[in-house]
PDB file of C-alpha atoms in Angstrom:
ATOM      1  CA  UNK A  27      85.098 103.627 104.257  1.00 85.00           C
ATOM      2  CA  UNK A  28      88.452 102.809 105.003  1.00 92.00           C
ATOM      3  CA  UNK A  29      90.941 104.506 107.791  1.00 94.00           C
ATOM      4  CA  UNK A  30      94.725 104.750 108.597  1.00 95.00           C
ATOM      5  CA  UNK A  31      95.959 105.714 111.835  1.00 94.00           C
ATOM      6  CA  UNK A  32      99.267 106.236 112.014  1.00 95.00           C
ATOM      7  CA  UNK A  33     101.518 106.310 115.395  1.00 94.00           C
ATOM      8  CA  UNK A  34     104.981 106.064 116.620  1.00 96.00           C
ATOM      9  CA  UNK A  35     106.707 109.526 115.497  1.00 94.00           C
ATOM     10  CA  UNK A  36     108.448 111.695 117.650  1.00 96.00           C
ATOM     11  CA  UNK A  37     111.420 113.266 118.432  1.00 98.00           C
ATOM     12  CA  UNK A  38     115.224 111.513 118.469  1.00 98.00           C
ATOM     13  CA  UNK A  39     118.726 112.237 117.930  1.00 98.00           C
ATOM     14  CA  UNK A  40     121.218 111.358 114.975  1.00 98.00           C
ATOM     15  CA  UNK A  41     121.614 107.568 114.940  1.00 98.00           C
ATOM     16  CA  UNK A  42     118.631 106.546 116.424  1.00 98.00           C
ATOM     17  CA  UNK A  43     115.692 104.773 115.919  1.00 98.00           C
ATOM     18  CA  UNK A  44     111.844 104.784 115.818  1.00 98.00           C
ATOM     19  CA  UNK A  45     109.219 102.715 114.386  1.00 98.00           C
ATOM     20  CA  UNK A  46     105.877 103.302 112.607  1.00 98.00           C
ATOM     21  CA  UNK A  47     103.254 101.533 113.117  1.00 98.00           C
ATOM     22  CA  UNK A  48     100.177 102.121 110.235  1.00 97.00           C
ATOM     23  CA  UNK A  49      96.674 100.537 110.762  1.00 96.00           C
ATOM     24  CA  UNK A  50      94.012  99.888 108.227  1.00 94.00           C
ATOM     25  CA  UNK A  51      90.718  99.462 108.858  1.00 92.00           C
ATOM     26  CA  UNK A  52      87.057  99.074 107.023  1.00 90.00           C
ATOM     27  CA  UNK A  53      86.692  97.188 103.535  1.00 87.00           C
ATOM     28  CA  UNK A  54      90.117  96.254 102.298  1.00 84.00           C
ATOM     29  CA  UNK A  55      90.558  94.087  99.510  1.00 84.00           C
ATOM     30  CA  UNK A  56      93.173  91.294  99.218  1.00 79.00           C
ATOM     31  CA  UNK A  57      95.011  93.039  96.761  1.00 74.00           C
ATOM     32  CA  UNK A  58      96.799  95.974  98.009  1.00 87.00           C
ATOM     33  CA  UNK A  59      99.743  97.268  98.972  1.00 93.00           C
ATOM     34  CA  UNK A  60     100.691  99.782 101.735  1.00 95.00           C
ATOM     35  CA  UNK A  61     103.009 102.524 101.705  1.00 97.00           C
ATOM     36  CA  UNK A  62     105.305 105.314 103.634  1.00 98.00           C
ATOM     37  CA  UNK A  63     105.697 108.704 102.409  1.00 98.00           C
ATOM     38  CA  UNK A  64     107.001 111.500 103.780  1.00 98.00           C
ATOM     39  CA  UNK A  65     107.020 115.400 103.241  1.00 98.00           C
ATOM     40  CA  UNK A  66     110.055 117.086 104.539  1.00 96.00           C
ATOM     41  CA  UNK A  67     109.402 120.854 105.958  1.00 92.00           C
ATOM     42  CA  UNK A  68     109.028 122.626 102.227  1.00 94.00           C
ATOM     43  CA  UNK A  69     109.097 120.075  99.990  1.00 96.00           C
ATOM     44  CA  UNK A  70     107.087 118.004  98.062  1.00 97.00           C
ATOM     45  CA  UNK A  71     105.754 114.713  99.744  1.00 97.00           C
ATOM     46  CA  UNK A  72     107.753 111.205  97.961  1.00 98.00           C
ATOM     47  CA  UNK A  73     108.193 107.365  98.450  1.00 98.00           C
ATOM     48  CA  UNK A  74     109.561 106.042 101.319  1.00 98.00           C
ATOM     49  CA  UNK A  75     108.751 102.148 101.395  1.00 98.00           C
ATOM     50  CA  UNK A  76     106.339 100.154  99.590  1.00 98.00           C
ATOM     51  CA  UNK A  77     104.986  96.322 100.476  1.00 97.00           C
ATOM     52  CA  UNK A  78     102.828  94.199  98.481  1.00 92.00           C
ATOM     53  CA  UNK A  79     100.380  92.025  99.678  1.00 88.00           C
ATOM     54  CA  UNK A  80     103.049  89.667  97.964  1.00 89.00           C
ATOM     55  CA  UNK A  81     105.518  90.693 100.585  1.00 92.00           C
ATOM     56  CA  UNK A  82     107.566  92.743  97.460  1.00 96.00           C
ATOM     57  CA  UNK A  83     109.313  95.657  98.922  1.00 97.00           C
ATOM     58  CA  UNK A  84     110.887  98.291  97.566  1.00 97.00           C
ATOM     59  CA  UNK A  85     112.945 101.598  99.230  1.00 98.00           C
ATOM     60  CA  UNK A  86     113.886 104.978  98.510  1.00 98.00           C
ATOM     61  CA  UNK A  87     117.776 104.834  97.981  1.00 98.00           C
ATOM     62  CA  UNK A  88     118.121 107.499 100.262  1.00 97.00           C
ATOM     63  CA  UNK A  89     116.901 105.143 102.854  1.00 98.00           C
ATOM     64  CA  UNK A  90     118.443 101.551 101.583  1.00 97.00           C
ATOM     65  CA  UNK A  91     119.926  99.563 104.706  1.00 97.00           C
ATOM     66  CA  UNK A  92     118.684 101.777 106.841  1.00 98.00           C
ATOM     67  CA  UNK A  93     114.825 101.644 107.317  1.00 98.00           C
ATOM     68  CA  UNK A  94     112.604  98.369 106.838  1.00 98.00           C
ATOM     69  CA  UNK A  95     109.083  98.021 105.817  1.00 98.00           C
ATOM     70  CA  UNK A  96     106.874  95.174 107.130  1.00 97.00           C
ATOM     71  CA  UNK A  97     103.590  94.286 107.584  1.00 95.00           C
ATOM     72  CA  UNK A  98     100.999  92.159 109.396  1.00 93.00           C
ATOM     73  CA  UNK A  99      98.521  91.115 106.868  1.00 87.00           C
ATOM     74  CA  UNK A 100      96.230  89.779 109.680  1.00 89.00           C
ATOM     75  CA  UNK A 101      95.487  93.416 111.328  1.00 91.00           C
ATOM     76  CA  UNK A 102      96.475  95.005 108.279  1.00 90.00           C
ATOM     77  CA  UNK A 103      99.170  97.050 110.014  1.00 94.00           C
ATOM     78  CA  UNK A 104     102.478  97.970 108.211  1.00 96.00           C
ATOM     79  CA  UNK A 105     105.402  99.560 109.850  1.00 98.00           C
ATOM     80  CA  UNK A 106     108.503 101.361 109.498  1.00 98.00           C
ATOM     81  CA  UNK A 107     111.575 100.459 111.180  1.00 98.00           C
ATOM     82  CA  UNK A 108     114.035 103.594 110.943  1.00 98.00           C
ATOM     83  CA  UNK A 109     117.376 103.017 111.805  1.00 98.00           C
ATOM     84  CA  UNK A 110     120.835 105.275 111.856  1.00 98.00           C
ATOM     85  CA  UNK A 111     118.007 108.652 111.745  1.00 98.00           C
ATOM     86  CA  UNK A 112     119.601 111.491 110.173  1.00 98.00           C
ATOM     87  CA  UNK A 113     118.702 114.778 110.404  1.00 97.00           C
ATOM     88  CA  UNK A 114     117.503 115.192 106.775  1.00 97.00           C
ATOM     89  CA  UNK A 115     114.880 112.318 107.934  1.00 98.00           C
ATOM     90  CA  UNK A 116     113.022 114.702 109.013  1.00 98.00           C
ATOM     91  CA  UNK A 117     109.863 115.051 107.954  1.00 98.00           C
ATOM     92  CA  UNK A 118     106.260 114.567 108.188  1.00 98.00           C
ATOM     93  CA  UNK A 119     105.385 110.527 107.117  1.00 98.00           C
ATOM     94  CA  UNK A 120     102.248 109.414 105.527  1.00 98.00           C
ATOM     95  CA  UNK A 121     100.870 105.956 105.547  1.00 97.00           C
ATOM     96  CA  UNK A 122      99.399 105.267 102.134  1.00 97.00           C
ATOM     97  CA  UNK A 123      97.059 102.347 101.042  1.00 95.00           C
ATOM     98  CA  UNK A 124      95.947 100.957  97.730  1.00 93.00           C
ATOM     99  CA  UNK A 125      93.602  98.264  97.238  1.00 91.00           C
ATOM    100  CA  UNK A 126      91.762  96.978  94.679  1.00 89.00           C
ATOM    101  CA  UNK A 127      88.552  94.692  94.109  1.00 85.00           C
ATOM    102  CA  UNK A 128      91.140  92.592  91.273  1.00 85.00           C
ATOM    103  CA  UNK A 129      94.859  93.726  89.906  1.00 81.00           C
ATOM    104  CA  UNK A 130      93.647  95.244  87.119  1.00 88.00           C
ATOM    105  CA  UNK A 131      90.639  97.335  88.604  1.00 88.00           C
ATOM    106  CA  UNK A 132      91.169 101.330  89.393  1.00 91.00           C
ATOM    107  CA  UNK A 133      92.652 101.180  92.946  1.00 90.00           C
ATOM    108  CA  UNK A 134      91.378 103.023  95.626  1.00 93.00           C
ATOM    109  CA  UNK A 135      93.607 105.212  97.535  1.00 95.00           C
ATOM    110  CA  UNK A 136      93.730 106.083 101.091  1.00 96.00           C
ATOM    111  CA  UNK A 137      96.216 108.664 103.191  1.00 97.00           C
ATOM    112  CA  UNK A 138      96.651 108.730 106.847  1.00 96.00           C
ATOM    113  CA  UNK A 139      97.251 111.941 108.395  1.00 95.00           C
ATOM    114  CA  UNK A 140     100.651 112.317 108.738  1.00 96.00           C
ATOM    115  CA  UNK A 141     102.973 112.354 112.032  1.00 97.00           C
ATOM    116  CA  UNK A 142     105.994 113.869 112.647  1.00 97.00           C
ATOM    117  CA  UNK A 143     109.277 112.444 113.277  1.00 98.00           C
ATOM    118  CA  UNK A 144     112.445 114.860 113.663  1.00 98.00           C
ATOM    119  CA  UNK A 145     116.058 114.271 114.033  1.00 98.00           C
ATOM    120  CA  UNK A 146     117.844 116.598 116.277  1.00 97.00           C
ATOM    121  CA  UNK A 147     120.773 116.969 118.642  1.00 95.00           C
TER     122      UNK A 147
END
């Protein structure tokens, strides 16, 4: 079985910063890619970030230039470097993983469980 925990949310004002941090454990397979998400308070949950094992990343537009995905293949940890916060970042944000046995098996799909970050004055 595999498992995400998540850390780093929290609360901050306009223009600031946090990071994510995301860590994978259990059997992972070389090909995968991890993922943010988030679910904003009464909407539906959508793409933040997304890294390849490959190191291809690829970003929301509503968060281009200002958040940055990266990841430590090692410890299988990706983070989330969120920069200029606005209050419309706030949400709840999932870590999501997909890995797969080759690239054109089924993946299998794992979710952490979520933390919060809001923006507020």
């Amino acid at each position: 079985q595999v498992q995400l925990v998540e850390s780093g949310g929290g609360l901050v004002q306009p223009g600031g910063s946090l990071r994510l941090s995301c860590a994978a454990s259990g059997r992972i397979f070389s090909t995968n890619s991890m993922a943010w998400y988030r679910q904003p308070p009464g909407k539906e949950r959508g793409l933040v970030a997304r890294i390849t094992s490959a190191g291809t990343t690829n970003y929301a537009d509503s968060v281009k230039g200002r958040f940055t995905i990266s990841r430590d293949s090692a410890k299988n940890t990706v983070y989330l470097q969120m920069n200029s916060l606005k209050p419309e970042d706030t949400a709840v944000y999932y870590c999501k993983l997909e890995t797969r046995a080759n690239p054109i098996a089924v993946p299998y799909i794992y979710w952490g469980q979520g933390t919060q970050v809001t923006v507020s004055s």
